[in-house]
Coordinates of C-alpha atoms and ligand atoms in Angstrom, one line a residue:
X5 CA 6.9 30.3 -1.4
X6 CA 8.1 31.8 1.8
X7 CA 4.8 30.5 4.8
X8 CA 5.0 27.0 3.7
X9 CA 9.0 27.8 4.4
X10 CA 9.0 29.5 7.3
X11 CA 6.5 26.2 8.0
X12 CA 8.9 23.4 7.6
X13 CA 11.4 25.0 9.4
X14 CA 9.2 25.4 12.4
X15 CA 8.8 22.6 11.6
X16 CA 12.1 21.3 11.4
X17 CA 13.0 23.0 15.3
X18 CA 10.0 21.5 16.9
X19 CA 8.8 18.4 15.7
X20 CA 10.7 14.9 15.7
X21 CA 13.9 14.1 13.4
X22 CA 12.2 11.0 12.6
X23 CA 9.9 13.0 10.4
X24 CA 9.5 11.8 7.0
X25 CA 10.3 15.0 4.3
X26 CA 12.4 15.5 1.6
X27 CA 15.1 17.2 2.6
X28 CA 15.0 20.5 0.4
X29 CA 11.7 20.7 -0.1
X30 CA 9.8 23.4 1.0
X31 CA 5.8 22.5 0.6
X32 CA 3.6 22.4 3.4
X33 CA -0.6 22.2 2.3
X34 CA -2.7 24.2 3.6
X35 CA -6.2 22.6 1.2
X36 CA -7.1 19.6 -0.7
X37 CA -9.3 19.0 -2.8
X38 CA -9.6 15.6 -5.9
X39 CA -6.2 14.9 -6.7
X40 CA -4.3 18.8 -6.4
X41 CA -3.3 20.4 -3.0
X42 CA -2.7 23.0 -2.3
X43 CA 0.0 25.4 -0.5
X44 CA -0.3 28.7 2.0
X45 CA 1.9 30.8 -0.6
X46 CA -1.0 29.8 -3.5
X47 CA 0.5 27.0 -5.1
X48 CA -1.0 24.8 -6.8
X49 CA 0.1 20.8 -6.6
X50 CA -1.0 18.0 -8.9
X51 CA -0.8 15.2 -6.1
X52 CA 0.3 11.7 -7.4
X53 CA 1.6 10.6 -4.0
X54 CA -2.1 11.1 -2.0
X55 CA -0.3 10.6 1.1
X56 CA 1.1 7.1 0.1
X57 CA -1.6 5.8 -1.9
X58 CA -4.5 6.9 0.7
X59 CA -7.0 9.2 -1.1
X60 CA -8.1 6.8 -3.7
X61 CA -11.3 8.9 -3.7
X62 CA -9.7 12.2 -3.6
X63 CA -8.4 15.3 -0.9
X64 CA -11.8 16.0 0.7
X65 CA -14.4 14.5 -1.5
X66 CA -17.4 16.0 -0.7
X67 CA -19.8 12.9 -1.2
X68 CA -17.7 11.0 2.2
X69 CA -17.2 14.8 4.1
X70 CA -21.1 14.7 3.9
X71 CA -21.3 11.4 6.0
X72 CA -18.6 12.5 7.8
X73 CA -20.1 16.2 8.9
X74 CA -23.7 13.8 9.6
X75 CA -22.1 11.7 11.7
X76 CA -19.8 13.6 13.5
X77 CA -22.6 15.1 14.8
X78 CA -24.5 12.0 16.1
X79 CA -21.7 9.6 17.5
X80 CA -18.1 9.1 17.1
X81 CA -16.9 6.4 19.1
X82 CA -17.7 3.3 20.8
X83 CA -15.4 0.0 20.9
X84 CA -17.1 -2.9 19.4
X85 CA -20.6 -2.1 20.5
X86 CA -23.1 -2.2 17.2
X87 CA -23.6 0.7 15.0
X88 CA -25.2 1.2 11.8
X89 CA -21.9 2.4 10.2
X90 CA -20.0 -0.5 11.6
X91 CA -22.5 -3.2 9.7
X92 CA -22.8 -1.6 6.6
X93 CA -18.9 -0.8 6.1
X94 CA -18.1 -5.2 7.2
X95 CA -21.2 -5.7 5.0
X96 CA -19.3 -3.6 2.1
X97 CA -16.0 -5.8 2.1
X98 CA -18.0 -8.7 2.1
X99 CA -19.3 -7.7 -1.5
X100 CA -16.3 -5.9 -2.5
X101 CA -14.0 -9.6 -0.7
X102 CA -12.3 -11.5 -3.5
X103 CA -14.1 -14.2 -4.8
X104 CA -12.6 -16.7 -2.8
X105 CA -13.6 -14.4 0.4
X106 CA -17.0 -13.6 -0.9
X107 CA -19.6 -14.6 1.9
X108 CA -17.5 -16.5 4.1
X109 CA -15.2 -13.7 4.6
X110 CA -14.8 -12.3 8.3
X111 CA -14.2 -8.9 9.6
X112 CA -11.8 -7.9 12.6
X113 CA -11.3 -4.3 12.9
X114 CA -7.1 -3.9 13.4
X115 CA -7.4 -0.1 14.3
X116 CA -6.2 3.3 13.2
X117 CA -3.2 1.4 11.2
X118 CA -2.0 -0.4 9.2
X119 CA 0.7 -1.9 11.6
X120 CA -2.6 -2.4 13.6
X121 CA -3.8 -4.8 11.1
X122 CA -0.6 -6.5 10.4
X123 CA -0.4 -7.3 14.1
X124 CA -4.2 -8.9 14.1
X125 CA -2.5 -10.9 10.8
X126 CA 0.1 -12.3 12.8
X127 CA -2.2 -13.2 15.8
X128 CA -5.0 -15.2 13.7
X129 CA -2.2 -17.2 12.1
X130 CA -0.6 -18.1 14.7
X131 CA -3.9 -18.5 16.8
X132 CA -4.7 -21.0 14.4
X133 CA -2.1 -22.8 13.3
X134 CA -0.8 -22.8 16.9
X135 CA 2.6 -22.4 15.4
X136 CA 5.5 -19.7 15.9
X137 CA 7.2 -19.1 12.3
X138 CA 6.6 -16.8 9.8
X139 CA 7.8 -16.4 6.1
X140 CA 8.1 -12.9 4.8
X141 CA 9.3 -11.5 2.1
X142 CA 12.6 -9.3 0.6
X143 CA 11.8 -6.1 0.5
X144 CA 8.7 -6.4 2.4
X145 CA 7.5 -3.9 4.2
X146 CA 4.8 -3.8 6.8
X147 CA 4.9 -1.4 9.5
X148 CA 6.0 -0.2 12.2
X149 CA 5.3 -2.3 15.3
X150 CA 7.2 -4.8 16.4
X151 CA 5.4 -7.4 14.6
X152 CA 5.3 -5.5 11.8
X153 CA 8.7 -4.8 11.8
X154 CA 10.1 -8.2 12.5
X155 CA 8.1 -10.2 9.3
X156 CA 9.4 -6.2 6.7
X157 CA 12.2 -7.2 4.5
X158 CA 14.0 -4.1 4.7
X159 CA 17.2 -4.6 8.2
X160 CA 17.6 -0.3 7.9
X161 CA 14.4 -0.3 9.9
X162 CA 14.6 -2.6 12.0
X163 CA 18.5 -3.0 13.2
X164 CA 18.2 -0.8 15.9
X165 CA 15.3 -2.3 17.9
X166 CA 16.2 -6.2 18.6
X167 CA 15.1 -8.3 19.8
X168 CA 11.5 -9.3 17.5
X169 CA 9.8 -11.8 16.9
X170 CA 12.3 -15.0 16.6
X171 CA 11.0 -17.6 14.2
X172 CA 11.1 -14.8 11.1
X173 CA 12.1 -16.6 7.8
X174 CA 12.7 -14.0 5.0
X175 CA 12.3 -15.5 1.6
X176 CA 13.7 -14.3 -2.1
X177 CA 10.5 -11.5 -3.7
X178 CA 11.1 -12.8 -7.3
X179 CA 12.1 -9.1 -8.9
X180 CA 13.6 -10.0 -11.9
X181 CA 15.1 -6.6 -12.2
X182 CA 16.3 -6.8 -8.9
X183 CA 17.5 -10.7 -9.0
X184 CA 19.1 -10.5 -12.8
X185 CA 16.8 -14.4 -13.2
X186 CA 14.3 -14.5 -16.0
X187 CA 11.2 -14.4 -14.7
X188 CA 10.1 -18.0 -14.4
X189 CA 13.7 -18.6 -13.2
X190 CA 13.3 -16.4 -10.3
X191 CA 10.0 -17.4 -9.3
X192 CA 10.7 -21.4 -9.5
X193 CA 14.0 -19.8 -6.8
X194 CA 11.9 -18.2 -4.7
X195 CA 9.1 -21.0 -4.2
X196 CA 11.7 -23.7 -3.6
X197 CA 13.5 -21.8 -0.8
X198 CA 10.0 -21.5 0.4
X199 CA 9.4 -25.0 0.6
X200 CA 13.2 -25.6 2.2
X201 CA 11.7 -23.6 4.6
X202 CA 8.3 -25.2 5.3
X203 CA 9.5 -28.8 4.4
X204 CA 12.9 -29.6 5.0
X205 CA 13.9 -31.4 8.2
X206 CA 17.6 -29.8 8.0
X207 CA 16.4 -25.8 8.1
X208 CA 13.7 -23.6 8.5
X209 CA 11.0 -23.3 10.4
X210 CA 10.2 -25.7 14.0
X211 CA 6.3 -24.5 13.9
X212 CA 5.4 -22.9 11.0
X213 CA 1.8 -20.3 12.1
X214 CA 1.9 -19.0 8.5
X215 CA 3.5 -16.5 5.5
X216 CA 2.8 -13.5 4.8
X217 CA 3.1 -11.2 1.7
X218 CA 2.2 -8.4 -0.7
X219 CA 0.7 -9.7 -3.8
X220 CA 2.6 -6.1 -5.0
X221 CA 5.1 -4.9 -3.1
X222 CA 5.0 -0.7 -2.7
X223 CA 8.0 0.3 -0.3
X224 CA 10.1 -3.0 -2.0
X225 CA 9.0 -1.0 -4.8
X226 CA 6.4 -1.6 -6.4
X227 CA 6.9 -5.0 -7.3
X228 CA 4.8 -7.1 -9.8
X229 CA 5.3 -10.4 -9.3
X230 CA 6.0 -12.9 -12.3
X231 CA 2.7 -15.5 -12.3
X232 CA 3.1 -18.6 -11.3
X233 CA 4.6 -17.0 -7.3
X234 CA 1.5 -16.1 -5.7
X235 CA 0.1 -19.6 -7.4
X236 CA 2.7 -20.8 -5.6
X237 CA 2.3 -19.9 -2.2
X238 CA -1.6 -20.6 -2.1
X239 CA -0.7 -24.4 -2.7
X240 CA 2.6 -24.4 -0.7
X241 CA 0.6 -22.7 2.7
X242 CA -2.4 -25.6 1.1
X243 CA 0.0 -28.7 1.4
X244 CA 1.7 -27.2 4.7
X245 CA -1.7 -26.2 6.4
X246 CA -0.8 -22.9 7.3
X247 CA -2.5 -19.3 6.9
X248 CA -1.7 -17.3 3.2
X249 CA -1.9 -13.6 4.4
X250 CA -2.2 -11.2 2.1
X251 CA -1.4 -7.5 3.2
X252 CA -3.5 -5.5 0.2
X253 CA -2.9 -2.0 2.5
X254 CA -1.1 -0.6 -0.1
X255 CA -2.0 -2.8 -2.8
X256 CA -6.2 -2.6 -1.9
X257 CA -9.1 -0.8 -2.5
X258 CA -9.3 -0.2 -5.7
X259 CA -5.2 0.6 -5.8
X260 CA -5.0 -1.1 -8.7
X261 CA -8.4 -1.2 -10.9
X262 CA -9.3 -4.4 -8.7
X263 CA -10.7 -4.1 -5.5
X264 CA -7.2 -6.0 -4.2
X265 CA -3.9 -6.7 -6.1
X266 CA -5.1 -10.7 -5.6
X267 CA -7.8 -10.6 -8.0
X268 CA -5.3 -9.1 -10.9
X269 CA -3.8 -12.3 -10.1
X270 CA -6.6 -14.9 -8.8
X271 CA -5.6 -16.6 -6.1
X272 CA -7.3 -16.0 -3.0
X273 CA -5.3 -15.5 0.2
X274 CA -7.2 -17.1 3.8
X275 CA -6.4 -13.4 5.3
X276 CA -5.9 -9.8 4.2
X277 CA -4.9 -6.4 5.8
X278 CA -6.5 -3.5 4.1
X279 CA -5.4 -0.1 5.7
X280 CA -4.6 3.6 4.3
X281 CA -7.8 4.8 1.8
X282 CA -10.4 1.7 3.7
X283 CA -10.7 5.6 6.0
X284 CA -12.2 7.0 3.1
X285 CA -10.9 11.0 3.0
X286 CA -7.9 9.7 5.1
X287 CA -8.9 8.6 8.3
X288 CA -6.8 5.6 10.5
X289 CA -9.0 3.0 9.8
X290 CA -7.6 -0.7 9.3
X291 CA -8.8 -4.5 9.4
X292 CA -8.5 -7.8 8.7
X293 CA -10.8 -10.0 6.6
X294 CA -10.2 -13.0 7.0
X295 CA -11.8 -16.7 5.7
X296 CA -14.9 -17.8 8.7
X297 CA -13.0 -21.0 9.2
X298 CA -10.1 -19.2 10.6
X299 CA -12.7 -17.0 13.5
X300 CA -12.4 -19.3 16.1
X301 CA -10.9 -16.2 18.2
X302 CA -12.9 -15.9 21.3
X303 CA -14.9 -12.8 22.7
X304 CA -12.4 -10.3 24.2
X305 CA -9.5 -12.5 22.4
X306 CA -8.5 -9.7 20.0
X307 CA -9.8 -6.3 21.5
X308 CA -8.2 -2.8 21.1
X309 CA -9.7 0.6 22.1
X310 CA -10.2 1.9 18.7
X311 CA -12.1 -0.7 16.7
X312 CA -15.0 1.3 16.6
X313 CA -14.8 4.9 15.4
X314 CA -17.6 5.1 13.5
X315 CA -17.0 8.3 12.0
X316 CA -13.8 6.2 9.7
X317 CA -16.1 3.6 9.7
X318 CA -19.0 5.8 7.5
X319 CA -15.6 7.3 5.1
X320 CA -14.9 3.8 4.8
X321 CA -18.5 3.1 3.3
X322 CA -18.8 6.5 1.3
X323 CA -15.9 5.6 0.0
X324 CA -16.0 2.3 -1.9
X325 CA -19.5 3.5 -3.0
X326 CA -17.9 6.1 -4.5
X327 CA -15.2 4.4 -6.3
X328 CA -18.9 1.9 -7.4
X329 CA -20.7 4.8 -8.4
X330 CA -17.7 6.3 -10.4
X331 CA -16.7 3.2 -12.2
X332 CA -13.3 4.4 -10.8
X333 CA -12.0 0.2 -10.8
X334 CA -11.7 1.0 -14.6
X335 CA -10.5 4.4 -14.9
X336 CA -7.8 3.9 -12.6
X337 CA -6.8 0.4 -14.7
X338 CA -7.4 3.0 -18.4
X339 CA -5.4 6.1 -16.9
X340 CA -2.7 3.9 -15.9
X341 CA -1.4 1.7 -18.6
X342 CA -2.0 5.6 -20.4
X343 CA 0.7 6.8 -17.4
X344 CA 3.0 3.2 -18.2
X345 CA 2.7 4.0 -21.7
X346 CA 4.2 7.5 -21.5
X347 CA 6.7 6.5 -19.6
X348 CA 7.6 3.9 -22.1
X349 CA 7.9 6.8 -24.5
X350 CA 10.6 7.9 -22.2
X351 CA 12.4 5.2 -21.8
X352 CA 12.8 4.8 -25.4
X353 CA 15.3 7.9 -25.6
X354 CA 16.4 7.0 -22.0
X355 CA 18.3 4.7 -20.7
X356 CA 18.4 6.6 -17.1
X357 CA 15.6 3.7 -16.7
X358 CA 15.1 0.0 -16.1
X359 CA 12.0 -0.5 -15.4
X360 CA 8.5 0.1 -15.5
X361 CA 6.1 -1.7 -13.2
X362 CA 2.8 -1.9 -11.8
X363 CA -0.7 -2.3 -12.4
X364 CA -3.7 0.4 -12.6
X365 CA -2.9 4.0 -10.7
X366 CA -0.1 1.7 -7.9
X367 CA 2.6 2.8 -10.7
X368 CA 6.7 2.2 -10.1
X369 CA 9.7 3.5 -12.6
X370 CA 13.2 2.5 -11.7
X371 CA 16.5 4.3 -12.4
X372 CA 19.7 2.9 -13.1
X373 CA 23.5 4.4 -13.5
X374 CA 25.4 3.5 -16.4
X375 CA 26.9 0.4 -15.1
X376 CA 23.0 -0.4 -14.4
X377 CA 23.4 0.2 -10.9
X378 CA 20.4 1.4 -8.8
X379 CA 20.1 5.1 -9.0
X380 CA 18.1 7.1 -6.2
X381 CA 20.4 10.4 -6.6
X382 CA 18.6 11.0 -10.1
X383 CA 15.2 10.0 -8.7
X384 CA 15.8 12.1 -5.8
X385 CA 16.6 14.9 -8.1
X386 CA 13.4 14.4 -10.7
X387 CA 11.4 14.8 -7.3
X388 CA 12.4 18.1 -6.5
X389 CA 12.3 18.7 -10.0
X390 CA 8.3 17.6 -9.9
X391 CA 7.8 19.6 -6.9
X392 CA 9.4 23.1 -8.4
X393 CA 7.0 22.3 -11.1
X394 CA 4.2 21.8 -9.1
X395 CA 3.7 17.6 -9.4
X396 CA 4.2 15.3 -6.1
X397 CA 5.7 11.9 -6.7
X398 CA 7.3 10.1 -4.3
X399 CA 9.8 7.2 -4.1
X400 CA 9.7 3.3 -3.2
X401 CA 12.5 0.3 -3.4
X402 CA 15.1 -0.8 -0.8
X403 CA 17.7 1.7 -2.8
X404 CA 15.5 4.3 -2.9
X405 CA 15.4 4.3 -7.4
X406 CA 11.9 3.9 -8.0
X407 CA 9.7 6.7 -8.9
X408 CA 6.5 5.7 -6.9
X409 CA 2.9 7.3 -8.5
X410 CA -0.3 6.6 -6.3
X411 CA -2.5 8.9 -7.5
X412 CA -6.2 9.2 -5.7
X413 CA -8.4 7.1 -8.1
X414 CA -10.0 10.2 -9.4
X415 CA -7.3 12.0 -10.9
X416 CA -8.8 12.9 -14.8
X417 CA -7.1 12.2 -17.3
X418 CA -6.2 16.1 -18.2
X419 CA -4.4 16.5 -14.9
X420 CA -2.6 13.3 -15.2
X421 CA -1.6 14.6 -19.3
X422 CA -0.7 17.4 -17.4
X423 CA 1.4 16.0 -14.9
X424 CA 2.9 13.9 -17.8
X425 CA 4.4 16.7 -19.5
X426 CA 6.0 17.7 -16.1
X427 CA 7.9 14.8 -15.1
X428 CA 8.7 13.9 -18.5
X429 CA 10.5 17.4 -18.5
X430 CA 12.2 16.6 -15.0
X431 CA 13.7 13.7 -16.2
X432 CA 15.4 15.0 -19.6
X433 CA 16.7 17.0 -17.2
X434 CA 17.6 15.4 -14.2
X435 CA 19.0 11.7 -16.4
X436 CA 20.2 13.6 -19.4
Ligands
PMP20 N1 2.2 -3.2 5.0 C1 2.2 -1.9 3.6 C2 2.6 -3.0 2.2 C3 2.1 -0.9 3.6 O1 2.2 0.2 2.4 C4 1.8 0.0 4.8 C5 2.4 1.5 4.6 N2 3.1 1.7 3.7 C6 1.5 -1.0 5.4 C7 1.9 -2.1 6.2 C8 1.8 -0.2 7.4 O2 0.8 0.6 7.1 P1 0.6 1.9 8.9 O3 1.7 3.4 8.3 O4 -0.2 2.7 8.3 O5 1.0 1.5 9.8

């Protein structure tokens, strides 16, 4: 609409050229409710993007906002002084911690962003192991700060900012489609590489500090590793006495239909990052859950100003309650399956779809051209077409050729059905 166009034009003039906004899609936001947003021209969109998987309980969830208003009227910031909200949130996180961490869990607030939690994870690993080398994975995304960029497995995002952390080695992440290998072979290959990095006396890391991995890669293209990979990493971390850290910033907090993606694989990390949906309705808040054996820091060893956002903490507590009270994990599992089977139906008659991936409402659909090469142009065109017809979808993958759906977990069957009809039509038009 005209008002959206105007705002976008102004943004282009005064905002940074670095804003991540798809070219040529004039949609501004004015109001969000549940899984929909309205632009200033009065058009409504079904939001399957949700601020990159942040709004798990929906835009402006009223149950969360009620507590937000109450808390904001009373107290907003304390740094590390105790508050009810802080302790409530840590206790709730302990309740929903994966089996191997439950009852032995500690939580340290990272700060506002996921990148902060990643920095905390790197520090925790180094502090406890005494090492300095980190194992990360190709295609991984961990954030924008220097440590997080160092372990991100995407050259384009970091090549202009070197030197970064020196001793980081990237191992392959087993993605059968990307590597053209059968799943078991992809897993064996990745684990052999990790083992060599850790144990080969003629290569690899001199002083390993830890291993950081997304249990399901997000920016990398919603890549669900085959069975055996995460367990293999678990065993190698234990054998080499270094912490295994899962980055659950995008995959966690109910996204996959379990609280944490690691639960799909029955593998427990020593530490795991959380952010994005943790702040309830989009308040910036992140942290690191870790096994109490790693709680060796002295007072003040890991500190920072924005560790006391009481409103965000209160929002996080309410978001956990809301997900529990409305059985949204089961809903996410079921609706995710339905959406994936709709894509499977589309793929039956459309060769452009190479693979449909994900768990729960963490969904990726990979597109390739007639030569089997990544086809980002088609995904761009599908995204624009969807926007024009009232559905917000996003992209992922190192080649941008994965259509990414990370909708609010409150997305209804009815809205999902409408959205899928629009997406199917867009694919028909753009990937004929
Ligand atoms: N880790 C993962 C897995 C992520 O998806 C992201 C954000 N997309 C981050 C870390 C960084 O979080 P933030 O953008 O809040 O710094």
